[in-house]
Coordinates of C-alpha atoms and ligand atoms in Angstrom, one line a residue:
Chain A
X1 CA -20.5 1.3 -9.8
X2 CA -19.6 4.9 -8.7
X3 CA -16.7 5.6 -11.1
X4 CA -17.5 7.6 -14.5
X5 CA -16.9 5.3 -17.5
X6 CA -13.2 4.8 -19.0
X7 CA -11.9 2.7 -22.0
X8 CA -9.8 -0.2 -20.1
X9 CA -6.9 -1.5 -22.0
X10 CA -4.3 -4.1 -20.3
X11 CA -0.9 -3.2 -22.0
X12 CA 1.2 -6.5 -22.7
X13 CA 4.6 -4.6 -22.7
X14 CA 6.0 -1.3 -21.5
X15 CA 6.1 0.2 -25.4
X16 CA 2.8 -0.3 -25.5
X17 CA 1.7 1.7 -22.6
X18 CA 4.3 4.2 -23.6
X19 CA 2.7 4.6 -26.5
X20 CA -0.9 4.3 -25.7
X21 CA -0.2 7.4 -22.8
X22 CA 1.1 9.2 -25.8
X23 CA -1.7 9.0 -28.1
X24 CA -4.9 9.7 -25.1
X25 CA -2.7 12.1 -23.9
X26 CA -3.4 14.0 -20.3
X27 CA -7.3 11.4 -20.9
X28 CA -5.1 8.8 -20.0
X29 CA -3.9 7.4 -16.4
X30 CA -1.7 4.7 -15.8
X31 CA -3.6 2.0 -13.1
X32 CA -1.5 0.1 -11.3
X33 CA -2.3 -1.3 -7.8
X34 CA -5.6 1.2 -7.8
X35 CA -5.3 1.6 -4.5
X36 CA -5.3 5.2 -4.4
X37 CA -6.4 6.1 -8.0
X38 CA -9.6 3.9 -7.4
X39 CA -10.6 5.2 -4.1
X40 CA -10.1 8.8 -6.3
X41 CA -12.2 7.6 -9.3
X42 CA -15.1 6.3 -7.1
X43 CA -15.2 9.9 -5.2
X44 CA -15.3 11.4 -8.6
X45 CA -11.4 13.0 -8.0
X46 CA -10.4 11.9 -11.0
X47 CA -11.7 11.3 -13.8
X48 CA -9.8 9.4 -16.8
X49 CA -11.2 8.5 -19.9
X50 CA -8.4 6.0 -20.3
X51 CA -6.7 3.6 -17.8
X52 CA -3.7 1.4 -18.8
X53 CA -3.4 -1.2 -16.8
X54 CA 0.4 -2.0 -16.1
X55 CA -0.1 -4.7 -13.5
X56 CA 0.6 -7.8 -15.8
X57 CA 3.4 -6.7 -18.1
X58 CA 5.9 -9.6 -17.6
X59 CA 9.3 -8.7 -16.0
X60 CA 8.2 -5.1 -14.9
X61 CA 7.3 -7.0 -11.4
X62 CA 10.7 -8.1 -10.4
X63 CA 13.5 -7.6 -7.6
X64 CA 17.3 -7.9 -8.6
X65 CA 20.6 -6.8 -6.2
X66 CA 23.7 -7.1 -8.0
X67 CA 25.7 -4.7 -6.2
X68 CA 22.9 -1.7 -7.5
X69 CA 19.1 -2.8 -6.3
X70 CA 16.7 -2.4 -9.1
X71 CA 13.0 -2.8 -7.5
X72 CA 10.4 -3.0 -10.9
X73 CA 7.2 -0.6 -10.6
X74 CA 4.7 -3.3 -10.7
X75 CA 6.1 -5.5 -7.5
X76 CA 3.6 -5.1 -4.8
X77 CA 4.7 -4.2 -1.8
X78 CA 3.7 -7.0 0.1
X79 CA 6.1 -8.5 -2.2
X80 CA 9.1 -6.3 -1.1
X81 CA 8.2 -6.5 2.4
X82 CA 8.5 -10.1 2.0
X83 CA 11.5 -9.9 0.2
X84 CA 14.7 -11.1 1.8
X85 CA 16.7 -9.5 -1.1
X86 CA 15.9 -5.9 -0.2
X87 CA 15.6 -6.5 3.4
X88 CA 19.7 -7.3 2.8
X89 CA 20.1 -4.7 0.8
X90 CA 18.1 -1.5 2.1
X91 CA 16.1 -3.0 5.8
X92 CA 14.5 0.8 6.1
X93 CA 12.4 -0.2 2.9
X94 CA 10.4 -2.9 4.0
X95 CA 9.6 -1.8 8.0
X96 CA 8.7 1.6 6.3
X97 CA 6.3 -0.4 3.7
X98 CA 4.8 -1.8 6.8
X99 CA 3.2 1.6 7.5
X100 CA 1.5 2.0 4.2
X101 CA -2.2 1.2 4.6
X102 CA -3.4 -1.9 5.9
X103 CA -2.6 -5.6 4.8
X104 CA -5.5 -5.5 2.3
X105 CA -3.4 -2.7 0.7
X106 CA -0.2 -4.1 0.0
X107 CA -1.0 -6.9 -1.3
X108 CA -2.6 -4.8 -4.2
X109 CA -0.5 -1.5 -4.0
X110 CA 2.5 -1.2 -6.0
X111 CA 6.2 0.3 -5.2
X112 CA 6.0 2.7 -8.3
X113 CA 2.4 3.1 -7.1
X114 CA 3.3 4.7 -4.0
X115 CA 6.4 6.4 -5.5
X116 CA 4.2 7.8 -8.9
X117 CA 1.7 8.6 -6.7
X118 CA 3.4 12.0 -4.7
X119 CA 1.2 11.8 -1.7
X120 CA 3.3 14.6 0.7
X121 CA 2.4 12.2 3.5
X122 CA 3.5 8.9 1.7
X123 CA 6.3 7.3 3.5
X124 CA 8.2 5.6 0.4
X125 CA 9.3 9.3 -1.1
X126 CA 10.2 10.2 2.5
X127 CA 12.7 7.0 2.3
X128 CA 13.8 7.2 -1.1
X129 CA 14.8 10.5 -0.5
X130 CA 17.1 9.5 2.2
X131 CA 18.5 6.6 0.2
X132 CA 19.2 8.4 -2.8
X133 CA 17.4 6.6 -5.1
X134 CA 16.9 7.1 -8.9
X135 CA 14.0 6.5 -10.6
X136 CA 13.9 5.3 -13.8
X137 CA 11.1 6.1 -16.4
X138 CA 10.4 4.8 -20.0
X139 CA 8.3 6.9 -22.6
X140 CA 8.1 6.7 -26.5
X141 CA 11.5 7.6 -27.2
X142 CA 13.2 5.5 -24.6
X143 CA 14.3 5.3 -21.1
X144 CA 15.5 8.1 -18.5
X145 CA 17.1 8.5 -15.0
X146 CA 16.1 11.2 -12.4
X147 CA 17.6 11.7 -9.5
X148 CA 15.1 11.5 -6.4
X149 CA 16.1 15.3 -5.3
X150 CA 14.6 16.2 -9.0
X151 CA 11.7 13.7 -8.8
X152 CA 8.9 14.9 -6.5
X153 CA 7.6 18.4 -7.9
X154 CA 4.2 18.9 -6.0
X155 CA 1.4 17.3 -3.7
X156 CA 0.7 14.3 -6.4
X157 CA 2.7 15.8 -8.9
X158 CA 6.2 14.4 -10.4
X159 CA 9.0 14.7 -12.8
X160 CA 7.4 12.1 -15.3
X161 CA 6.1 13.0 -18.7
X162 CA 2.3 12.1 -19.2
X163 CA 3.5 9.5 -21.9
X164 CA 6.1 7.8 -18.9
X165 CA 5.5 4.8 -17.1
X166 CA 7.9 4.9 -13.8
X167 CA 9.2 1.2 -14.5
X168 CA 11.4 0.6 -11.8
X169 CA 13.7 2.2 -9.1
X170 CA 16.8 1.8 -8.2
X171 CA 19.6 2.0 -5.6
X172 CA 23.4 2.4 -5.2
X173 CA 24.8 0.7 -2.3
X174 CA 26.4 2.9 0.4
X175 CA 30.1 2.9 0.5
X176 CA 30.7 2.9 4.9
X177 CA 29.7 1.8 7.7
X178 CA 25.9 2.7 7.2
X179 CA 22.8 2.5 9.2
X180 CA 19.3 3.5 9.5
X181 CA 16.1 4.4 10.7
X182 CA 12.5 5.1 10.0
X183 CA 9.9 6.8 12.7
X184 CA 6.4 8.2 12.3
X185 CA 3.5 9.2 14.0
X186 CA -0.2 8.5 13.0
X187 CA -3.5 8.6 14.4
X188 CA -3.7 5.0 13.8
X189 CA -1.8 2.1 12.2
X190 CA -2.7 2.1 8.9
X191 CA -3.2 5.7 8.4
X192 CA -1.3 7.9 6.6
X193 CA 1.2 9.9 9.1
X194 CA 1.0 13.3 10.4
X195 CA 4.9 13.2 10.3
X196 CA 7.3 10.8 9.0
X197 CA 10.8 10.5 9.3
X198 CA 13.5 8.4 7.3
X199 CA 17.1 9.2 7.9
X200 CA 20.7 7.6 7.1
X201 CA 24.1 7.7 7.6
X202 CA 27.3 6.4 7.3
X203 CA 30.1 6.5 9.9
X204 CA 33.7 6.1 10.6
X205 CA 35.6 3.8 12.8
X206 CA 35.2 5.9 16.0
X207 CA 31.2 5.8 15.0
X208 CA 31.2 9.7 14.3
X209 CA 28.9 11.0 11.5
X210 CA 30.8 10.9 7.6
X211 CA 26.9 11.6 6.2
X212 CA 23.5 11.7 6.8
X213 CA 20.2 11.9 5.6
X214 CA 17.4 13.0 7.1
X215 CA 14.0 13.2 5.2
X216 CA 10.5 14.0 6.1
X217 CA 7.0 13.1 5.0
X218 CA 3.7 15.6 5.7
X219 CA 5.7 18.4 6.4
X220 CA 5.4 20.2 3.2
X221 CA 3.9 19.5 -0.7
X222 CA 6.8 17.3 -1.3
X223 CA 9.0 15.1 1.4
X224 CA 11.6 17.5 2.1
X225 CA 15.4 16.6 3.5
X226 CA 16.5 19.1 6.3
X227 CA 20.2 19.8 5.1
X228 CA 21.3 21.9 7.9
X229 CA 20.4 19.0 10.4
X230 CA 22.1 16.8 8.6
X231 CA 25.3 19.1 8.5
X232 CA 24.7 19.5 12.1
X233 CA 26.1 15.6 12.6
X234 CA 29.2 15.6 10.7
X235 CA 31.9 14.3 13.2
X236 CA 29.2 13.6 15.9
X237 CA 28.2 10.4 17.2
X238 CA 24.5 10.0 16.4
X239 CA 24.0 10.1 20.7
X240 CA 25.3 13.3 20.3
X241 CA 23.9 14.9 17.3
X242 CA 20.5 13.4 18.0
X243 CA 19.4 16.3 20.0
X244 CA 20.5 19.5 18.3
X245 CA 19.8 17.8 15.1
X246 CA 15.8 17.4 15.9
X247 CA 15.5 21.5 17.5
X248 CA 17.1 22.5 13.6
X249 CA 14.4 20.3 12.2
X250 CA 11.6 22.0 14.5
X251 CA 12.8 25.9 13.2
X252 CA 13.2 25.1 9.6
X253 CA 10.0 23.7 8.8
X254 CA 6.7 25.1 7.8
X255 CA 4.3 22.0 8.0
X256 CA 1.0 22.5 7.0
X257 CA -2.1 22.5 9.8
X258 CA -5.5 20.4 9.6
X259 CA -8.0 19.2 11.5
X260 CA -5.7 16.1 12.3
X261 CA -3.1 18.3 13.8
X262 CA -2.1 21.9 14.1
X263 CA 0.9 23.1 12.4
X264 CA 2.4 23.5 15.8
X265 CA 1.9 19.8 16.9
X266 CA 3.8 18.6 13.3
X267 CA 6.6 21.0 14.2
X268 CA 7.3 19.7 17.7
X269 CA 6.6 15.8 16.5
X270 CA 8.8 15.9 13.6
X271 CA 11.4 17.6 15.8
X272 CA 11.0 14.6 18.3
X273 CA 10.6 11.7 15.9
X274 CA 14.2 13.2 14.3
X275 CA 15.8 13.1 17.8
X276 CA 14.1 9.6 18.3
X277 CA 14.9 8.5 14.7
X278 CA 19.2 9.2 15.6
X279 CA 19.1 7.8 18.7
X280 CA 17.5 4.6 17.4
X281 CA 19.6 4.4 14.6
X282 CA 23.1 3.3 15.9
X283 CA 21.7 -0.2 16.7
X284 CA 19.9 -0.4 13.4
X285 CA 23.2 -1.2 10.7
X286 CA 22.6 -2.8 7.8
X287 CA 23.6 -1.4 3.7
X288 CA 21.2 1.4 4.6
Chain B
X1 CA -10.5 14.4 -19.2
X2 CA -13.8 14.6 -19.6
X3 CA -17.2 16.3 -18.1
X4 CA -19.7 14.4 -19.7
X5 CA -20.7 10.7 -18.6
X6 CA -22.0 9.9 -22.4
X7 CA -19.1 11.1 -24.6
X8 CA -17.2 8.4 -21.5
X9 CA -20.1 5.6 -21.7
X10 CA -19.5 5.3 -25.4
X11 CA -15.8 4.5 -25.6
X12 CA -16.6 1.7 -22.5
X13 CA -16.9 -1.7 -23.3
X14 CA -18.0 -4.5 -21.8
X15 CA -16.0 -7.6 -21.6
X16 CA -16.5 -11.3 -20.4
X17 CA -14.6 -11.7 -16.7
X18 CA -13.7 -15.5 -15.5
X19 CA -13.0 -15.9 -12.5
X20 CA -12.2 -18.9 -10.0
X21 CA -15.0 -18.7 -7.3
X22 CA -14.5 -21.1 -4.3
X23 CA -12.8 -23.0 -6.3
X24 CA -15.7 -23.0 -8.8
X25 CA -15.2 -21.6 -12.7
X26 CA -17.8 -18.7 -13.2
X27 CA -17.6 -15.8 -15.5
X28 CA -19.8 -12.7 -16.3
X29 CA -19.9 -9.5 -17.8
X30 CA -18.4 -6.6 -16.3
X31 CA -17.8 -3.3 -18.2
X32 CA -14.5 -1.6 -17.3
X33 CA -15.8 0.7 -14.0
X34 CA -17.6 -2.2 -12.6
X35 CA -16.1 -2.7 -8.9
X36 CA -15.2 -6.6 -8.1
X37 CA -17.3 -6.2 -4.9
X38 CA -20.7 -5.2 -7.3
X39 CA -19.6 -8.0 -9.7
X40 CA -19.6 -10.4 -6.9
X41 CA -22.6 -9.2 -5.3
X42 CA -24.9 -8.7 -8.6
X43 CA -23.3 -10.4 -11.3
X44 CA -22.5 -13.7 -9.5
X45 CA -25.1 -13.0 -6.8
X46 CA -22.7 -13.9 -4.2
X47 CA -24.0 -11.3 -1.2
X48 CA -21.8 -12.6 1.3
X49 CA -19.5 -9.8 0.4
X50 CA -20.5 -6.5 1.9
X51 CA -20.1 -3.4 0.3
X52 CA -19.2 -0.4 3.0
X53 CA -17.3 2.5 2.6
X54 CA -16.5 1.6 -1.0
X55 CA -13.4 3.3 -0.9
X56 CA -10.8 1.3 0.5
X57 CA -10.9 2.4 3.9
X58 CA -13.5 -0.2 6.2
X59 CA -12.5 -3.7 5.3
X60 CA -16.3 -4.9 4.7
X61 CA -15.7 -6.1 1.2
X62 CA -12.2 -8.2 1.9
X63 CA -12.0 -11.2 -0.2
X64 CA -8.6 -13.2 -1.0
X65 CA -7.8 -12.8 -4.2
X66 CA -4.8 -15.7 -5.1
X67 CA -4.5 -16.7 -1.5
X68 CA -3.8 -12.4 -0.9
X69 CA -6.4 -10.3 1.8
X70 CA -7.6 -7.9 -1.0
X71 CA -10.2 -5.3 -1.0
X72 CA -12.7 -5.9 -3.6
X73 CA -14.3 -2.5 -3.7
X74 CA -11.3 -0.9 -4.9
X75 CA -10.5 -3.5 -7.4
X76 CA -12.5 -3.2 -10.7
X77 CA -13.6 -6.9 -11.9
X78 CA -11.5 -6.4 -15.0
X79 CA -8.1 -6.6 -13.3
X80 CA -9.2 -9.6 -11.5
X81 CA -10.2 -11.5 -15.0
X82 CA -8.3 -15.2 -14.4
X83 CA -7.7 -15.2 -11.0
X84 CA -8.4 -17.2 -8.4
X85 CA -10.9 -15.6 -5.6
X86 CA -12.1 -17.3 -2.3
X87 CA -15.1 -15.3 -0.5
X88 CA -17.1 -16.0 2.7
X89 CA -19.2 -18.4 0.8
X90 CA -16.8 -20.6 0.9
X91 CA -15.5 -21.4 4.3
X92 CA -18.5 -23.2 5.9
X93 CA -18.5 -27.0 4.1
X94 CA -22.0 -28.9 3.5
X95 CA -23.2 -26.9 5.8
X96 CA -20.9 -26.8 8.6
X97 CA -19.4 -23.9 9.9
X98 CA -15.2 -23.6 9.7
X99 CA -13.8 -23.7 12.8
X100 CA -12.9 -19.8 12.6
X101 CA -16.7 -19.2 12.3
X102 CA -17.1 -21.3 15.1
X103 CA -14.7 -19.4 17.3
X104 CA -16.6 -16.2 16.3
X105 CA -19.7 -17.5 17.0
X106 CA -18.7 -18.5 20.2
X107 CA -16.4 -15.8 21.4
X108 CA -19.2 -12.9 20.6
X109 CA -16.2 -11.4 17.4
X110 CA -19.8 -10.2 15.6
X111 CA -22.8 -8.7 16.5
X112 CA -24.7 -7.0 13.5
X113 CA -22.3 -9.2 10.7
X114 CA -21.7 -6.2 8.4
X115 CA -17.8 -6.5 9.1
X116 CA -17.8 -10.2 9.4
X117 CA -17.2 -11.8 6.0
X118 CA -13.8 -9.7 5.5
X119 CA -12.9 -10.2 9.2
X120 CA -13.1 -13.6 8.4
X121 CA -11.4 -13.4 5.4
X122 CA -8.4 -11.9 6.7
X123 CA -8.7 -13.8 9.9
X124 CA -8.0 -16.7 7.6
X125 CA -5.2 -15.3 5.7
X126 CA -3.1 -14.5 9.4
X127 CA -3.4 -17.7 10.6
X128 CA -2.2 -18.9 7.1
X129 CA 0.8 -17.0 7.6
X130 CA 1.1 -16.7 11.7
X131 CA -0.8 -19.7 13.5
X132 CA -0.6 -18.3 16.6
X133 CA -0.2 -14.4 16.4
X134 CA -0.1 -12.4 19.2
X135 CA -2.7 -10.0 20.5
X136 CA -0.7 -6.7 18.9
X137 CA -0.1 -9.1 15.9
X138 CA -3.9 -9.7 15.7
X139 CA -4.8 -6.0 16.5
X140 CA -2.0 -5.0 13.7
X141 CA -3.0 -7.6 11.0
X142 CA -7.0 -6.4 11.6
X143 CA -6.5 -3.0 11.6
X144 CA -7.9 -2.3 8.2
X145 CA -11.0 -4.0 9.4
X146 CA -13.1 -1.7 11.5
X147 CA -16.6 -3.0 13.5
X148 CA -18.4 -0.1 14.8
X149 CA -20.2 -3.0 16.9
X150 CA -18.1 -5.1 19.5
X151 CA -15.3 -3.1 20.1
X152 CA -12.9 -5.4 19.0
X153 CA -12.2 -7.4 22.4
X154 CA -14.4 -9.9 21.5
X155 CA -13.0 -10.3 17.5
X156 CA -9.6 -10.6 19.3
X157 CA -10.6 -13.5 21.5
X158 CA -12.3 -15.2 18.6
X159 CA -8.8 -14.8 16.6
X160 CA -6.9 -16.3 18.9
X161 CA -9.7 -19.2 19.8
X162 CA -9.7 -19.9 16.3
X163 CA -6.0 -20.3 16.5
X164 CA -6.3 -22.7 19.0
X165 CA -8.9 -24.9 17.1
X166 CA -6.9 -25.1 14.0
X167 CA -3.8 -26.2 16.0
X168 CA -5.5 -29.3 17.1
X169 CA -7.0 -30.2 14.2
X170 CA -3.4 -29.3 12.5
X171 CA -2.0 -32.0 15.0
X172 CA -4.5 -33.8 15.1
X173 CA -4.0 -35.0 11.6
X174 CA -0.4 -34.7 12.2
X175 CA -0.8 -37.6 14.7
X176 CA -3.0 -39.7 11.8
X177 CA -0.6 -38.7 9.0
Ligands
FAD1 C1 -7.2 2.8 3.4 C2 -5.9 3.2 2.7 C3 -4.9 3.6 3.4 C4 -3.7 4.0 2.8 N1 -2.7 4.4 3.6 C5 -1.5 4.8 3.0 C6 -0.4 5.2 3.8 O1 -0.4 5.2 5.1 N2 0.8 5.6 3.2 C7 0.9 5.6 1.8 O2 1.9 6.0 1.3 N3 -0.2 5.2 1.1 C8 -1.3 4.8 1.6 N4 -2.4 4.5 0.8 C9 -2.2 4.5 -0.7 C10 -1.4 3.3 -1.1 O3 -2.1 2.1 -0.6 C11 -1.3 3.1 -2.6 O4 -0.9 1.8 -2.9 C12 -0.3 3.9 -3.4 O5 -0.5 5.3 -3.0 C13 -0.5 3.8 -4.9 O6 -0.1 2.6 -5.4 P1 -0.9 1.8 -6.4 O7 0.0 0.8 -7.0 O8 -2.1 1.3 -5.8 O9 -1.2 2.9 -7.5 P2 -2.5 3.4 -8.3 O10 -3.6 3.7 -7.4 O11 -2.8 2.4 -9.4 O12 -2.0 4.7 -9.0 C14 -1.8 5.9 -8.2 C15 -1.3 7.0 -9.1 O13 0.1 6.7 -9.6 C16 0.1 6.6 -11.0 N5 1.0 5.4 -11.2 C17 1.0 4.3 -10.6 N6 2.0 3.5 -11.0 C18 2.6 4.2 -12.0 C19 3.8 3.9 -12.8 N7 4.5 2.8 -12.7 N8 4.1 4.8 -13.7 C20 3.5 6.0 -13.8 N9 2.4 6.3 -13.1 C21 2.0 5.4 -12.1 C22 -1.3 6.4 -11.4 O14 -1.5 6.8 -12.7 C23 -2.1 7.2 -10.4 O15 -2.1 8.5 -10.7 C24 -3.6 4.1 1.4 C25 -4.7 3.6 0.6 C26 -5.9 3.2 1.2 C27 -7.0 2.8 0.4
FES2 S1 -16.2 -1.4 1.3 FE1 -14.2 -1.9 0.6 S2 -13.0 -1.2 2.2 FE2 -15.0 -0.4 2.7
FES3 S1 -20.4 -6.7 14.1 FE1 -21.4 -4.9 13.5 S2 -19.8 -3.9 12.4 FE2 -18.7 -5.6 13.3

């Protein structure tokens, strides 16, 4: 038993843990998966006096595409990766989810888990990022959209109020010809990454670059998109951008060093995994 | 948030958990920080569920938790209240080992048995899913498992023995059916 004590209350709808955040205030955590807020509790990290547990409020756990994919908070993300209506939809979602921890992870974390969460070196802000997603959040005086640019704020810190529950998120299909690709490199599979990259784009006819995304994880206190690189592509093919495109990544970060790699080896890797990421990603079509 | 374990202690209370055990009803009190590993282990005395890291990280405590690998150290017994949980205890019937035991046993996959009952348990759950998985599929699927014994060659050979024995007794009983 290495956690401090906490009051434990299961909220049957999303009002209700609206409104109980709103009443313990900043005492009060949301617990979804637990699969990083436990691990936190039991090293004494964090230390809530309240946890509402989100996991069983009905509907909050479901997957719907009708032209927009809505992915609710509370869906694990074994479930997603098992999901054949987001691998449809959005492939670079579920082989990304693959990365996150081990199978004994999954099948407890959460999407909005990982998302809520705002680990710099979690993949799933690295790809929402390059999607364009919105999330959606509902407090005690209703429900709000943010945009994913506005969404991340710091290392495990977001846009949402301490009274919001993130309670799904939600994409727009891309309107060309669009395709994909996800890249990282870790110590081992499982870990978290020293760099991660997600990036998409959308070509015309001739397969020359209309727009792209490029986005990285555990380069900064937030997953950051590289805009010049990306600008760097328009009427390229990705063969041809893929080069140039990973040195402008190199020079424009500033990635942090630690004793899993220098700052140097995360500039040169996420320059390389970018380069890697383009060249991979003709083959790799699909909505996004 | 607060500094001081008895202003906490007071608001906590303690709550009946029932759980499906091996397919047997049991049930016991857990307050709210209670870990479902130390539930298990103290509360249902069921030690074949070993507590290691206790963060998430080794694998030691993996159970299946509604058919899912799960990790019960960084599950509180409180979330798991109703479901349905299948530890080590319950693979070997009247007394005979389950053929993945078997192909442990016989393939050297433990030597000291700390890591065992979650390699086990997640053993299970990949043949479930893939019933004959490939080496980098069994390396991949285990990875959250780590033995600081055998050095893995030997848990891999057991995987895929184990593979083996349930496909014969899978057509086996084909053939009867
Ligand atoms: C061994 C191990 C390896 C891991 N490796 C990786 C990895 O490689 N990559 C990676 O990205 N993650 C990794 N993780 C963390 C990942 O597994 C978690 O699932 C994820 O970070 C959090 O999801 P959760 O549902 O478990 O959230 P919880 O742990 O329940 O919550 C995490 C935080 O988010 C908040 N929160 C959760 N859901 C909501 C919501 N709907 N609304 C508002 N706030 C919410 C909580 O209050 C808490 O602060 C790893 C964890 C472990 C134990
Ligand atoms: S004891 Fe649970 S993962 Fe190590
Ligand atoms: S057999 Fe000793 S840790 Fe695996």
């Amino acid at each position: 038993m290495k956690p401090a004590a906490f009051k434990y209350v299961r909220a049957a709808t999303v009002p209700e843990a609206a409104s109980l955040l709103a009443e313990y205030g900043d005492e009060a955590k949301v617990l979804a998966g637990g699969q990083s807020l436990i691990p936190m509790m039991s090293m004494r990290l964090a230390r809530p006096e309240v946890l509402v547990d989100i996991a069983r409020i009905p509907g909050l756990n479901e997957i719907e595409a009708n032209g927009v994919l809505t992915i609710g908070a509370t869906t694990t993300q074994s479930a997603v990766i098992r999901s054949d209506v987001v691998s449809a939809f959005a492939p670079i979602i579920g082989v990304a989810l693959g990365h996150v921890g081990h199978v004994g992870n999954r099948s407890r974390g959460t999407f909005g888990g990982t998302v809520a969460h705002a680990d710099p070196a979690s993949e799933m802000p690295a790809v929402l990022l390059a999607l364009d997603a919105e999330i959606i959040a509902t407090g005690p005086s209703g429900q709000r959209t943010i945009a994913v640019e506005d969404f991340f704020v710091t290392t495990f810190e977001t846009a949402l109020a301490d009274d919001e529950v993130l309670t799904s998120i939600r994409l727009l299909a891309p309107t060309g010809n669009a395709c994909w690709s996800f890249n990282e490199v870790a110590r081992r599979h499982g870990d978290y990454a020293l760099v991660g990259v997600a990036a998409t784009a959308e070509l015309d006819g001739a397969g020359k670059v209309t727009k792209a995304r490029i986005a990285l994880s555990g380069v900064s206190d937030t997953p950051v998109r590289v805009k010049e690189a990306e600008e760097s592509l328009i009427g390229k093919t990705l063969s041809d951008g893929a080069k140039v495109a990973g040195e402008i990544v190199s020079s424009s970060i500033d990635p942090p060093g630690d004793f899993h790699a220098t700052k140097q080896y995360r500039i040169e890797v996420a320059g390389a995994i970018v380069t890697r990421a383009l060249n991979e990603m003709a083959d790799q079509k699909g909505t996004r | 948030m607060s500094t001081n374990d008895q202003s906490a202690a007071a608001t906590a209370e303690e709550r009946i958990v029932r759980i499906t055990v091996n397919g047997t009803a049991m049930s016991g009190i857990a307050e709210p920080r209670l870990l479902l590993h130390d539930f298990l282990r103290h509360e249902l005395e069921l030690t074949g569920t070993h507590a290691g890291c206790e963060h998430g990280v080794c694998g030691a405590c993996t159970i299946r938790l509604n058919g899912e690998v799960v990790r019960s150290c960084i599950m509180f017994a409180v979330q798991a209240d109703g479901a349905s949980i299948e530890t080590v205890e319950g693979m070997a019937n009247n007394g005979v080992l389950h053929p993945i035991q078997v192909a442990f046993q016989e393939e050297h996959g433990l030597q000291c048995g700390f890591c065992t009952p979650g390699m086990l348990m997640a053993t299970q759950t990949l043949l479930e899913e893939n019933p004959d998985p490939s080496e980098d599929e069994i390396r991949e699927y285990l990875s959250g498992n780590i033995c600081r014994c055998t050095g893995y060659v030997g848990i891999v050979a057991s995987v895929k023995s184990a593979a083996k024995k349930l496909s014969v007794i899978q057509s086996n009983a084909n053939g009867k059916a």
